[in-house]
mmCIF file of C-alpha atoms in Angstrom:
data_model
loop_
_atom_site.group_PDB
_atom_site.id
_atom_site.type_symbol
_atom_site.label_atom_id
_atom_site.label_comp_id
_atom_site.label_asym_id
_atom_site.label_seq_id
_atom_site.Cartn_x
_atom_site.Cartn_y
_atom_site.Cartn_z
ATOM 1 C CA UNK A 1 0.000 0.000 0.000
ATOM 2 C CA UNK A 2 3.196 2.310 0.793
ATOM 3 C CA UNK A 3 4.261 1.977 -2.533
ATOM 4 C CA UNK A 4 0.888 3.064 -4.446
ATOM 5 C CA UNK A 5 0.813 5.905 -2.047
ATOM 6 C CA UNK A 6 4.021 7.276 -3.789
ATOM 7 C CA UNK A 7 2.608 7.389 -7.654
ATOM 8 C CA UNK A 8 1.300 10.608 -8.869
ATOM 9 C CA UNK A 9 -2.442 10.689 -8.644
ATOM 10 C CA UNK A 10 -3.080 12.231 -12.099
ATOM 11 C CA UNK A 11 -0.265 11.287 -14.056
ATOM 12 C CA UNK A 12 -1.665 9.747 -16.856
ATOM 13 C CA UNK A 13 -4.032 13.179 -17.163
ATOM 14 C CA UNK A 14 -0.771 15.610 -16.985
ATOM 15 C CA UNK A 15 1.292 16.469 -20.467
ATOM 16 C CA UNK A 16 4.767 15.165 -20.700
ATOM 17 C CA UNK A 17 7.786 18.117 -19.626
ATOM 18 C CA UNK A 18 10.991 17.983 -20.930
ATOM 19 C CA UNK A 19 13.241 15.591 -18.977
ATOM 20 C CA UNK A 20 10.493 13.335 -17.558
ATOM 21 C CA UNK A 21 9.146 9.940 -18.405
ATOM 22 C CA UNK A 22 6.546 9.357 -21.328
ATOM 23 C CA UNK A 23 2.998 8.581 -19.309
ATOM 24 C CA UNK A 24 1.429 5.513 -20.117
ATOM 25 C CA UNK A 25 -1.347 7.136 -22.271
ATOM 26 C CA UNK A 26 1.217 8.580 -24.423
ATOM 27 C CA UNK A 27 3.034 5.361 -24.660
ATOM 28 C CA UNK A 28 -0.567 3.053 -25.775
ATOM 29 C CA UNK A 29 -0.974 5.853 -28.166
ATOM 30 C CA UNK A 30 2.521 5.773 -29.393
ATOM 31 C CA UNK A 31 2.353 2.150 -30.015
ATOM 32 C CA UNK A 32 -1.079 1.770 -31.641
ATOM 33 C CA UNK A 33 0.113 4.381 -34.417
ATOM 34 C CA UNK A 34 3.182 2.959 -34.557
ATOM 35 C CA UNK A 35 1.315 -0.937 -35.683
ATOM 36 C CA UNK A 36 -1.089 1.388 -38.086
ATOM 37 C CA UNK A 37 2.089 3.049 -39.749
ATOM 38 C CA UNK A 38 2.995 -0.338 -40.282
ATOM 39 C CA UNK A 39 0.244 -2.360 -41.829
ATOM 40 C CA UNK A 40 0.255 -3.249 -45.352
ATOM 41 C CA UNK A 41 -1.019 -0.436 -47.432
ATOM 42 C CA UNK A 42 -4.012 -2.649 -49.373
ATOM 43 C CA UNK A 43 -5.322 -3.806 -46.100
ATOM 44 C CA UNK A 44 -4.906 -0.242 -44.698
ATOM 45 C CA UNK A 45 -7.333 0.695 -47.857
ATOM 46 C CA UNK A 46 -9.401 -2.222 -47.088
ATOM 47 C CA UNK A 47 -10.466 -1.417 -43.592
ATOM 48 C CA UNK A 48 -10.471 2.589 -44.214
ATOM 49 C CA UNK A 49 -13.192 1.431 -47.015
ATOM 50 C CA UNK A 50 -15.153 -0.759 -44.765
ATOM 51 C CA UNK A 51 -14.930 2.507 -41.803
ATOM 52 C CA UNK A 52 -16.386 4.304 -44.277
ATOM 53 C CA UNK A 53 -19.255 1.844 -45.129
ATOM 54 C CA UNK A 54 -20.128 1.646 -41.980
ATOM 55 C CA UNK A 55 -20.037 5.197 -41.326
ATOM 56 C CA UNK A 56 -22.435 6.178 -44.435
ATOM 57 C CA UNK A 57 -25.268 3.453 -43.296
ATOM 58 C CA UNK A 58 -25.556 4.046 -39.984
ATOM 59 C CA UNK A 59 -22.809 1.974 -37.838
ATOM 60 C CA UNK A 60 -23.983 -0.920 -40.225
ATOM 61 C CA UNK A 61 -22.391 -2.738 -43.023
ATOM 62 C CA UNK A 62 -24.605 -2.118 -46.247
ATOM 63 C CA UNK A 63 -22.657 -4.896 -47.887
ATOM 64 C CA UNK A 64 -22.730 -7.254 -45.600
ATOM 65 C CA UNK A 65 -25.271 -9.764 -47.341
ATOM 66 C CA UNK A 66 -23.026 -9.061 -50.531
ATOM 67 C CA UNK A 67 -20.124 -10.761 -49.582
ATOM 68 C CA UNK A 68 -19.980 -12.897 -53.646
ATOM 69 C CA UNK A 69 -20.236 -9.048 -54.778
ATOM 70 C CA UNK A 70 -17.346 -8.217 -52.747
ATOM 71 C CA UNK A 71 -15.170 -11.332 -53.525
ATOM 72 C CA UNK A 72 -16.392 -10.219 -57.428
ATOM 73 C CA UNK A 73 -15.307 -6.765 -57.641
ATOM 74 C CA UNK A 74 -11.781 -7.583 -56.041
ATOM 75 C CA UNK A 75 -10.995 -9.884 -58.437
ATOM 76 C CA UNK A 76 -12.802 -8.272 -61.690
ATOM 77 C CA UNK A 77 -12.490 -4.552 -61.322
ATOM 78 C CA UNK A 78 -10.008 -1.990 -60.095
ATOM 79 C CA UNK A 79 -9.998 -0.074 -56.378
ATOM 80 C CA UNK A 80 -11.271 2.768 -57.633
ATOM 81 C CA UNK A 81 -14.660 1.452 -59.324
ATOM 82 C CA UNK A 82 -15.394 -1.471 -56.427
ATOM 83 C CA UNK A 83 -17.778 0.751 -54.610
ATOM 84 C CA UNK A 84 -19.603 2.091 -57.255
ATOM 85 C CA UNK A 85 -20.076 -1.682 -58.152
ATOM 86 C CA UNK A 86 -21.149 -3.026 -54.670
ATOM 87 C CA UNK A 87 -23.684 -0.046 -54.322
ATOM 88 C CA UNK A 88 -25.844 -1.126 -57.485
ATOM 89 C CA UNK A 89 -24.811 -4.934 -57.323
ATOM 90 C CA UNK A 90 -27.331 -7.299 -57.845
ATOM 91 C CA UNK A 91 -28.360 -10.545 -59.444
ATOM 92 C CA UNK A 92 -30.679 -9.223 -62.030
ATOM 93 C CA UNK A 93 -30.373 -10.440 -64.925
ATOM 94 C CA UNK A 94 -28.721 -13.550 -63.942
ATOM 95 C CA UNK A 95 -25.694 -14.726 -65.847
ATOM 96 C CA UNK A 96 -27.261 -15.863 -68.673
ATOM 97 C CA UNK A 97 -25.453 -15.508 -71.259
ATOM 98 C CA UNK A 98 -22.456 -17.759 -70.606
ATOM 99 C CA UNK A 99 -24.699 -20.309 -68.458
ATOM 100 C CA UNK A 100 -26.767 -20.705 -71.983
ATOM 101 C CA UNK A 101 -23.990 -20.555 -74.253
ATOM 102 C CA UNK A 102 -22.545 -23.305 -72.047
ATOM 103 C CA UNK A 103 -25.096 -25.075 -71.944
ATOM 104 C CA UNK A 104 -25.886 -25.169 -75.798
ATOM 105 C CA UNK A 105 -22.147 -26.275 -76.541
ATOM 106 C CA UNK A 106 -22.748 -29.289 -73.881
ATOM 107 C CA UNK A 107 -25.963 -30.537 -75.721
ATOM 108 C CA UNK A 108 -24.189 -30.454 -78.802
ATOM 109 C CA UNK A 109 -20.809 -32.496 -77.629
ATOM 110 C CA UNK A 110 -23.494 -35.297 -75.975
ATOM 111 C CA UNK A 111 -25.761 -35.229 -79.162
ATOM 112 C CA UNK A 112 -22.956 -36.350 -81.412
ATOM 113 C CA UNK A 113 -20.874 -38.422 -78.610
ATOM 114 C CA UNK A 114 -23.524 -39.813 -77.308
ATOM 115 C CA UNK A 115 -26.682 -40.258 -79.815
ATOM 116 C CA UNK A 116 -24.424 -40.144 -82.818
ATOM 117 C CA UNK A 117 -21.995 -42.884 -82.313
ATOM 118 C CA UNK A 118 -18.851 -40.789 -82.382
ATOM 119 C CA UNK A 119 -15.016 -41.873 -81.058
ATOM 120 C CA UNK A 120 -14.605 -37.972 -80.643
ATOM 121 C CA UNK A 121 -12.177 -38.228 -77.896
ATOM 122 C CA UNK A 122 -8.706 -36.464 -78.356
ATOM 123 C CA UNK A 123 -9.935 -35.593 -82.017
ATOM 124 C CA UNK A 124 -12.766 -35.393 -84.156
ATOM 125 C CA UNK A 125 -13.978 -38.416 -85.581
ATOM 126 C CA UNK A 126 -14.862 -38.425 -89.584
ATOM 127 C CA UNK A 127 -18.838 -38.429 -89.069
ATOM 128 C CA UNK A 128 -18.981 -35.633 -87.208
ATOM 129 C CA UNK A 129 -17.116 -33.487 -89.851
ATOM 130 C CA UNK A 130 -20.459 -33.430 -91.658
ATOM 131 C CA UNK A 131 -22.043 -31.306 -88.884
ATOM 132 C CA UNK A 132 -23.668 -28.348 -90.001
ATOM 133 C CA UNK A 133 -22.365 -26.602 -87.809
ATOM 134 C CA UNK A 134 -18.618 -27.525 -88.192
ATOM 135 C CA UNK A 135 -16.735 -24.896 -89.966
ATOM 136 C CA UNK A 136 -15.935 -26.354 -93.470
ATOM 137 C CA UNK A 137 -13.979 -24.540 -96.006
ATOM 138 C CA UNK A 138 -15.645 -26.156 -98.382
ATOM 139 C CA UNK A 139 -19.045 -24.600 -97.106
ATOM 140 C CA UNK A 140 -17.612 -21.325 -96.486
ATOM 141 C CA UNK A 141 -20.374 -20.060 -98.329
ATOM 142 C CA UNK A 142 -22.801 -20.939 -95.248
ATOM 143 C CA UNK A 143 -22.279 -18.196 -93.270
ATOM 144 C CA UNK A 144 -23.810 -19.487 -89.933
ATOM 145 C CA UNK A 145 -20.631 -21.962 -89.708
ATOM 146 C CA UNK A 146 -18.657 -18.940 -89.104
ATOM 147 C CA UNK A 147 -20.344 -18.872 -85.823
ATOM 148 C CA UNK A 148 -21.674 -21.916 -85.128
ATOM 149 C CA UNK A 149 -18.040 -23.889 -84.686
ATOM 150 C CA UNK A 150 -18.103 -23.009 -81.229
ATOM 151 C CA UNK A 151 -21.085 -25.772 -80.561
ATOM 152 C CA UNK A 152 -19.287 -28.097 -81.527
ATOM 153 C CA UNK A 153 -15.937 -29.564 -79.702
ATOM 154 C CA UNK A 154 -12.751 -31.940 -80.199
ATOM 155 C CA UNK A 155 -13.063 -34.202 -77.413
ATOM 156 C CA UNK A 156 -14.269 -34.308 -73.840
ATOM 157 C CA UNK A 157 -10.527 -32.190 -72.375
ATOM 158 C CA UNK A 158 -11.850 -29.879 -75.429
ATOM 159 C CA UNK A 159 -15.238 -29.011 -73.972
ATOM 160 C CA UNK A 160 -14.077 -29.566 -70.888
ATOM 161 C CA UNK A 161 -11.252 -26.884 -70.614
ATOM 162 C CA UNK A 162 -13.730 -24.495 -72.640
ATOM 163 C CA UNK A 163 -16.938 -25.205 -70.034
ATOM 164 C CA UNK A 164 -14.427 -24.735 -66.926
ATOM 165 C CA UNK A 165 -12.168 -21.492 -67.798
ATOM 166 C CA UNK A 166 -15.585 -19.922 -69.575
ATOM 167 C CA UNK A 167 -17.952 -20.271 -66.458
ATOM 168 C CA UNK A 168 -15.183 -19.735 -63.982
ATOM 169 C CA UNK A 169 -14.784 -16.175 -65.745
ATOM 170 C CA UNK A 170 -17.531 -15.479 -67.662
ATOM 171 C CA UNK A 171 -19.759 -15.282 -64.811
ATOM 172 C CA UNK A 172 -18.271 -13.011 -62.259
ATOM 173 C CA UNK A 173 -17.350 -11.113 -65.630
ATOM 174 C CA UNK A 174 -20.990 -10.984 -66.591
ATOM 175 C CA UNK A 175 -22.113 -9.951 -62.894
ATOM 176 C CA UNK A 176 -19.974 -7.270 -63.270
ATOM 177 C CA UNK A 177 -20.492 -6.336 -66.766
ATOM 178 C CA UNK A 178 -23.664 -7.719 -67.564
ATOM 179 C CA UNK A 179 -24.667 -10.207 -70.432
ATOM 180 C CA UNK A 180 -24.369 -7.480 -73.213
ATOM 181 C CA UNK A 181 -21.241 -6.708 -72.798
ATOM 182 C CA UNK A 182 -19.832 -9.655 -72.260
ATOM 183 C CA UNK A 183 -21.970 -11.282 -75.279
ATOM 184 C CA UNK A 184 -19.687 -8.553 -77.531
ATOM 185 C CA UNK A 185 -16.416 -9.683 -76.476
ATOM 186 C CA UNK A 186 -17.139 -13.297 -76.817
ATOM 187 C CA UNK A 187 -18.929 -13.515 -80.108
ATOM 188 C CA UNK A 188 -16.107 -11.169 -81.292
ATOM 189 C CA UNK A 189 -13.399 -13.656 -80.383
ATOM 190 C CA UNK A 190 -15.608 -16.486 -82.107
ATOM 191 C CA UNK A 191 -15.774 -14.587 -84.989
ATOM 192 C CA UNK A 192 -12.512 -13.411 -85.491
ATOM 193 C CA UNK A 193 -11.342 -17.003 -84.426
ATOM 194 C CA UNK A 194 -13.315 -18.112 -87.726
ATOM 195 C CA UNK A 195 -11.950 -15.609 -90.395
ATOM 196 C CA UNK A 196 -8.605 -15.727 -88.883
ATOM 197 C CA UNK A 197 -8.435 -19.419 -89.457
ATOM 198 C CA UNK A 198 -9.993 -19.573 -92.842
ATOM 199 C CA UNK A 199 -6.844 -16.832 -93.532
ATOM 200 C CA UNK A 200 -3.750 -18.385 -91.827
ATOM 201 C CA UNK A 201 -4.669 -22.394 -91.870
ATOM 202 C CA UNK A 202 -7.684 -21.949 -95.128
ATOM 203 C CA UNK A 203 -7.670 -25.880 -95.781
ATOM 204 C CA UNK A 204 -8.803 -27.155 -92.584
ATOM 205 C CA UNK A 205 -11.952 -27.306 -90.361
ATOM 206 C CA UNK A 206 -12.675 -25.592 -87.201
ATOM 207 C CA UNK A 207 -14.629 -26.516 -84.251
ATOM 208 C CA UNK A 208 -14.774 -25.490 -80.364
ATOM 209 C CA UNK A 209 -14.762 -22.110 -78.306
ATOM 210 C CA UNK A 210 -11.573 -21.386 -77.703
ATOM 211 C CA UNK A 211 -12.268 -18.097 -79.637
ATOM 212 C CA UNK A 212 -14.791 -16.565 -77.321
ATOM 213 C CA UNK A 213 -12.820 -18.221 -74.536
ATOM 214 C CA UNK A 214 -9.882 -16.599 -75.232
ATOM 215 C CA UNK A 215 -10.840 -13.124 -76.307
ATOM 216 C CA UNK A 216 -12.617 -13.089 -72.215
ATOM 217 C CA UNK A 217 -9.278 -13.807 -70.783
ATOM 218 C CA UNK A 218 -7.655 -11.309 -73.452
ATOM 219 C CA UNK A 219 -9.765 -8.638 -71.889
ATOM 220 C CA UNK A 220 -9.764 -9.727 -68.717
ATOM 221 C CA UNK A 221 -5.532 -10.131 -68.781
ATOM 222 C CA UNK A 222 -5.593 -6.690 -70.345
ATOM 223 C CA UNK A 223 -7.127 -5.267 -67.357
ATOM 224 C CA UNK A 224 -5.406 -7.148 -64.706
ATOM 225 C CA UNK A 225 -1.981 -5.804 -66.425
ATOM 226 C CA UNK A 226 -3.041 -2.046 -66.866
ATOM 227 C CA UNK A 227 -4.662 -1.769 -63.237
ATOM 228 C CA UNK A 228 -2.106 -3.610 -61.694
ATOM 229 C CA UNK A 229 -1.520 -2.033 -59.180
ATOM 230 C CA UNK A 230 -5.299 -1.015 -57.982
ATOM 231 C CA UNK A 231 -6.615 -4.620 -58.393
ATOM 232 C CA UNK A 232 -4.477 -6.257 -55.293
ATOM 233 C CA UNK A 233 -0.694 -6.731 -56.237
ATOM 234 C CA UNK A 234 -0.488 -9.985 -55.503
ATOM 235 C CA UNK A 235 -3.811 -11.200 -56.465
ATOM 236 C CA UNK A 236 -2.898 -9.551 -59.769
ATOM 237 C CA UNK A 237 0.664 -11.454 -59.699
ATOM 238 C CA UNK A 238 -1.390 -14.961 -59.369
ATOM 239 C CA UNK A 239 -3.973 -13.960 -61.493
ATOM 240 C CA UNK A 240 -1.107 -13.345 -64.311
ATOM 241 C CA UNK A 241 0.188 -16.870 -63.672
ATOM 242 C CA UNK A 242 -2.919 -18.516 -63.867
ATOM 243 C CA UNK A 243 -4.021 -17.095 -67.029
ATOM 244 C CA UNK A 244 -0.592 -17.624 -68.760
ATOM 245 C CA UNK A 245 -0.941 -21.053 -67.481
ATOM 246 C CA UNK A 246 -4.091 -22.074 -68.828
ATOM 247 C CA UNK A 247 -2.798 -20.236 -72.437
ATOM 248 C CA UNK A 248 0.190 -22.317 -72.564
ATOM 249 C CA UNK A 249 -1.333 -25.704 -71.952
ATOM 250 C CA UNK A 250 -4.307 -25.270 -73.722
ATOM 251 C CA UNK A 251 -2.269 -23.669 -76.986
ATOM 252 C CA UNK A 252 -0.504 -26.954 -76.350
ATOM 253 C CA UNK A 253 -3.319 -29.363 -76.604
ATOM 254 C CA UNK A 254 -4.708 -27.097 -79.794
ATOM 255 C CA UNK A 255 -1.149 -27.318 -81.251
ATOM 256 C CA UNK A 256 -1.186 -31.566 -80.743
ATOM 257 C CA UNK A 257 -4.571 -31.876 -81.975
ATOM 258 C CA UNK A 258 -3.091 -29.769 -84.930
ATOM 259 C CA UNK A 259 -0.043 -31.418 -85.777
ATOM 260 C CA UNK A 260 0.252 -34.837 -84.185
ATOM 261 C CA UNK A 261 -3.326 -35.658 -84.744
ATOM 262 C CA UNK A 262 -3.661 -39.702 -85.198
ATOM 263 C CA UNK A 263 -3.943 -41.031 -88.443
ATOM 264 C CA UNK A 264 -7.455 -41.891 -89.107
ATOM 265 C CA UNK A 265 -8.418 -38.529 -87.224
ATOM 266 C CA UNK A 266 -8.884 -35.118 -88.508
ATOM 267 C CA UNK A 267 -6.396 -32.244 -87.752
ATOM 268 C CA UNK A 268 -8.069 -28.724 -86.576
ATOM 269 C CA UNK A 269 -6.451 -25.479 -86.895
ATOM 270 C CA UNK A 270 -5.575 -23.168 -83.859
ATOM 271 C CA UNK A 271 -5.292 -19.915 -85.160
ATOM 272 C CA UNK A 272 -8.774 -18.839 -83.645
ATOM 273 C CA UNK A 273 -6.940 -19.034 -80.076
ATOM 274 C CA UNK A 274 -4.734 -16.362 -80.815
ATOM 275 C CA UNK A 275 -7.418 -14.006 -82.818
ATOM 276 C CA UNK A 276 -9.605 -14.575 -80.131
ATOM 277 C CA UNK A 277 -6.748 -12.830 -77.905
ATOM 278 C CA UNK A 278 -6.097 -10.487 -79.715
ATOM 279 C CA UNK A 279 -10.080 -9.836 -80.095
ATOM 280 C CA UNK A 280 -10.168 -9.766 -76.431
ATOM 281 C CA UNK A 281 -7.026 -7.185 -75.932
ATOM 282 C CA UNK A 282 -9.023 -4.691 -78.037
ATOM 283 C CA UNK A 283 -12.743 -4.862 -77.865
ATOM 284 C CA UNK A 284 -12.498 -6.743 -74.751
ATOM 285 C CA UNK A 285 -10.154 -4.221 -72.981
ATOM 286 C CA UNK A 286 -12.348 -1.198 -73.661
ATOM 287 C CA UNK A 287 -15.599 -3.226 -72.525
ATOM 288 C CA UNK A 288 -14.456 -4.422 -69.765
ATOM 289 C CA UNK A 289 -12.640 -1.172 -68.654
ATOM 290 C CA UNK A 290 -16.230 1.012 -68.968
ATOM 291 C CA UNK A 291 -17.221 -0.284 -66.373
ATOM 292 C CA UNK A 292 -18.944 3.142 -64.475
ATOM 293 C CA UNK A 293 -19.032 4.971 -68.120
ATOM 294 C CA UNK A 294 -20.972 5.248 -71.102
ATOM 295 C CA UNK A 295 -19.288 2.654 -73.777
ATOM 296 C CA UNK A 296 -20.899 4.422 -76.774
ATOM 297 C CA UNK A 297 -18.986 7.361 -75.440
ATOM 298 C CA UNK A 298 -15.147 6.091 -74.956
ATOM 299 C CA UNK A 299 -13.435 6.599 -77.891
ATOM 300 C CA UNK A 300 -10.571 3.937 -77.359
ATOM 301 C CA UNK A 301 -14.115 1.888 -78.331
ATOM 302 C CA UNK A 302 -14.670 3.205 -81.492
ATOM 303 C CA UNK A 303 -11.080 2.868 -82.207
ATOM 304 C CA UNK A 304 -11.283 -0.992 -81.472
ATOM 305 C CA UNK A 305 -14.416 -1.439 -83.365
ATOM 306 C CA UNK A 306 -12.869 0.712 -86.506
ATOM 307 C CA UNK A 307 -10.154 -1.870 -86.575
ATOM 308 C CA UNK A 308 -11.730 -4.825 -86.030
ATOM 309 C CA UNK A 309 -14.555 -4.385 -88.851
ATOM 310 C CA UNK A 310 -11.140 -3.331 -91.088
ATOM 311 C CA UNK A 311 -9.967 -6.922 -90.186
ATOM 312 C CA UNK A 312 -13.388 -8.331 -90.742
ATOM 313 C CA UNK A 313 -13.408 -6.749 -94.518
ATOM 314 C CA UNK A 314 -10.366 -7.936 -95.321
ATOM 315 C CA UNK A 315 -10.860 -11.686 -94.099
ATOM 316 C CA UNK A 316 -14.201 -11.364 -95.980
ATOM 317 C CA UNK A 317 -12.805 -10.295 -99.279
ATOM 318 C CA UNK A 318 -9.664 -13.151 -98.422
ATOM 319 C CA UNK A 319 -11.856 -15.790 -98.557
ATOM 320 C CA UNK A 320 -14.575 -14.031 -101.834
ATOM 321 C CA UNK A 321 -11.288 -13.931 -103.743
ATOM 322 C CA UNK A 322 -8.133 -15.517 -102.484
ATOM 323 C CA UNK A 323 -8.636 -18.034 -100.840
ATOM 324 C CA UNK A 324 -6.925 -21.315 -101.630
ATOM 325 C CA UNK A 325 -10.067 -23.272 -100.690
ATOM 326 C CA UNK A 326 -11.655 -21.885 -103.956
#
């Protein structure tokens, strides 16, 4: 008791003079900003952003029954746009673009695997070559096929790697970006998958989606590399890898089923993965950066548009009048 008796009574209350002892107040307070100063600066962001949530509804989270939403935007759009996202995020529409897109291309691949006897499993057996909706050069003259290649598929890793990477980012793509949009890039990449191929490989068939596939994760890599920095560091370093994984094995498996196809089988060209890429790094990177402004209104749009109907023209007039399929 002698020794409590000594401390100052108010000591914590009085400011610190020159040549005495930090109080204990000053110390807790040194220390907590001292851990802040510390943290890492896109958690520092994070929590600042959730204060400030909290702070506009009330001492409640307004987000907290959107917790896919929040997962979404981290992962699809840059720091700056999240909120703007998670304030008018909902689930209508649905996804439904690349749900029924996925689901046509899967009742195609079990019509002819399974109800047409077909041995369509690394490559494409000869019956199903006389699809209609195979691209053919020797129906070029159907234009639907042009389109329609991406029903049909090479082989159950074929659809499969398709179904997998297109759901997995179509659909937070589309919650984001809605069907529309999305629809554009991915029809783009299927169509300039088409009329690149009848170009660069003109004597051999096409089938699959690796052309809408890959113009998505053209526009979505485009993003991911010119936000870097806004879109999580190292969620942006992994999300790199992943997509440059998933190109170089499945450019592999397109470039086997090209040119070490068996020998009763039917080789398939591959140049409408890398038009679809390029598709994507264009149209798809203006999309999918527009995401709080008017499209119609960006000019880098326009610009992407003007150049890919220039490409369009010229693969049309290729195949009218030079074409070696002719």
């Amino acid at each position: 008791m002698s020794d409590l008796s000594t401390l100052p009574a108010k000591e914590e209350s009085t400011p610190t003079v020159e040549g005495r002892p930090r109080t204990m107040a000053a110390d807790r307070d040194l220390e907590i900003e001292d851990v802040t100063l510390h943290l890492d600066g896109d958690m520092k962001r994070e929590l600042e952003e959730e204060k400030e949530m909290r702070e506009d509804g009330g001492g409640k989270d307004p987000f907290k029954n959107k917790k896919v939403h929040r997962v979404v935007s981290k992962w699809m759009l840059p720091e700056k746009v999240r909120r703007t996202y998670l304030e008018r995020a909902n689930c209508l529409p649905p996804p439904v673009f690349i749900i029924s897109i996925s689901i046509a291309e899967l009742a195609v691949f079990i019509y002819y695997a399974v109800w047409k006897p077909q041995k369509q499993w690394i490559t494409l057996d000869t019956g199903i070559l006389e699809s209609p909706f195979i691209y053919s050069p020797e129906k070029r003259e159907e234009a639907w096929r042009f389109i329609s290649y991406m029903l049909v598929h090479a082989g159950v890793q074929h659809i499969l790697g398709n179904l997998v990477m297109q759901l997995m980012l179509g659909i937070p793509l589309e919650m984001v970006h809605k069907g529309l949009r999305v629809g554009l890039v991915y029809l783009a990449g299927v169509i300039a998958g088409s009329l690149a191929s009848s170009i660069f490989d003109p004597l051999r068939c096409l089938v699959g989606a690796s052309g809408g596939v890959y113009a998505l994760m053209g526009g979505y890599f485009m993003n991911v590399l010119v936000n870097f920095r806004e879109m999580i560091p190292a969620f942006g370093i992994v999300r790199l890898l992943i997509i440059i994984l998933i190109i170089v094995s499945d450019m592999g498996f397109a470039l086997y089923r090209r040119f070490f196809v068996p020998a009763n089988g039917s080789p398939v060209s591959f140049a409408a993965h890398i038009a679809g890429g390029f598709a994507g790094m264009s149209i798809g990177y203006t999309v999918f950066s527009c995401f709080d402004k008017a499209l119609l209104k960006d000019p880098r749009f326009w610009i992407a548009i003007a150049a890919y109907s220039a490409c369009v023209l010229f693969a049309v007039f290729f195949n009218i009048f030079l074409s070696p399929a002719n």
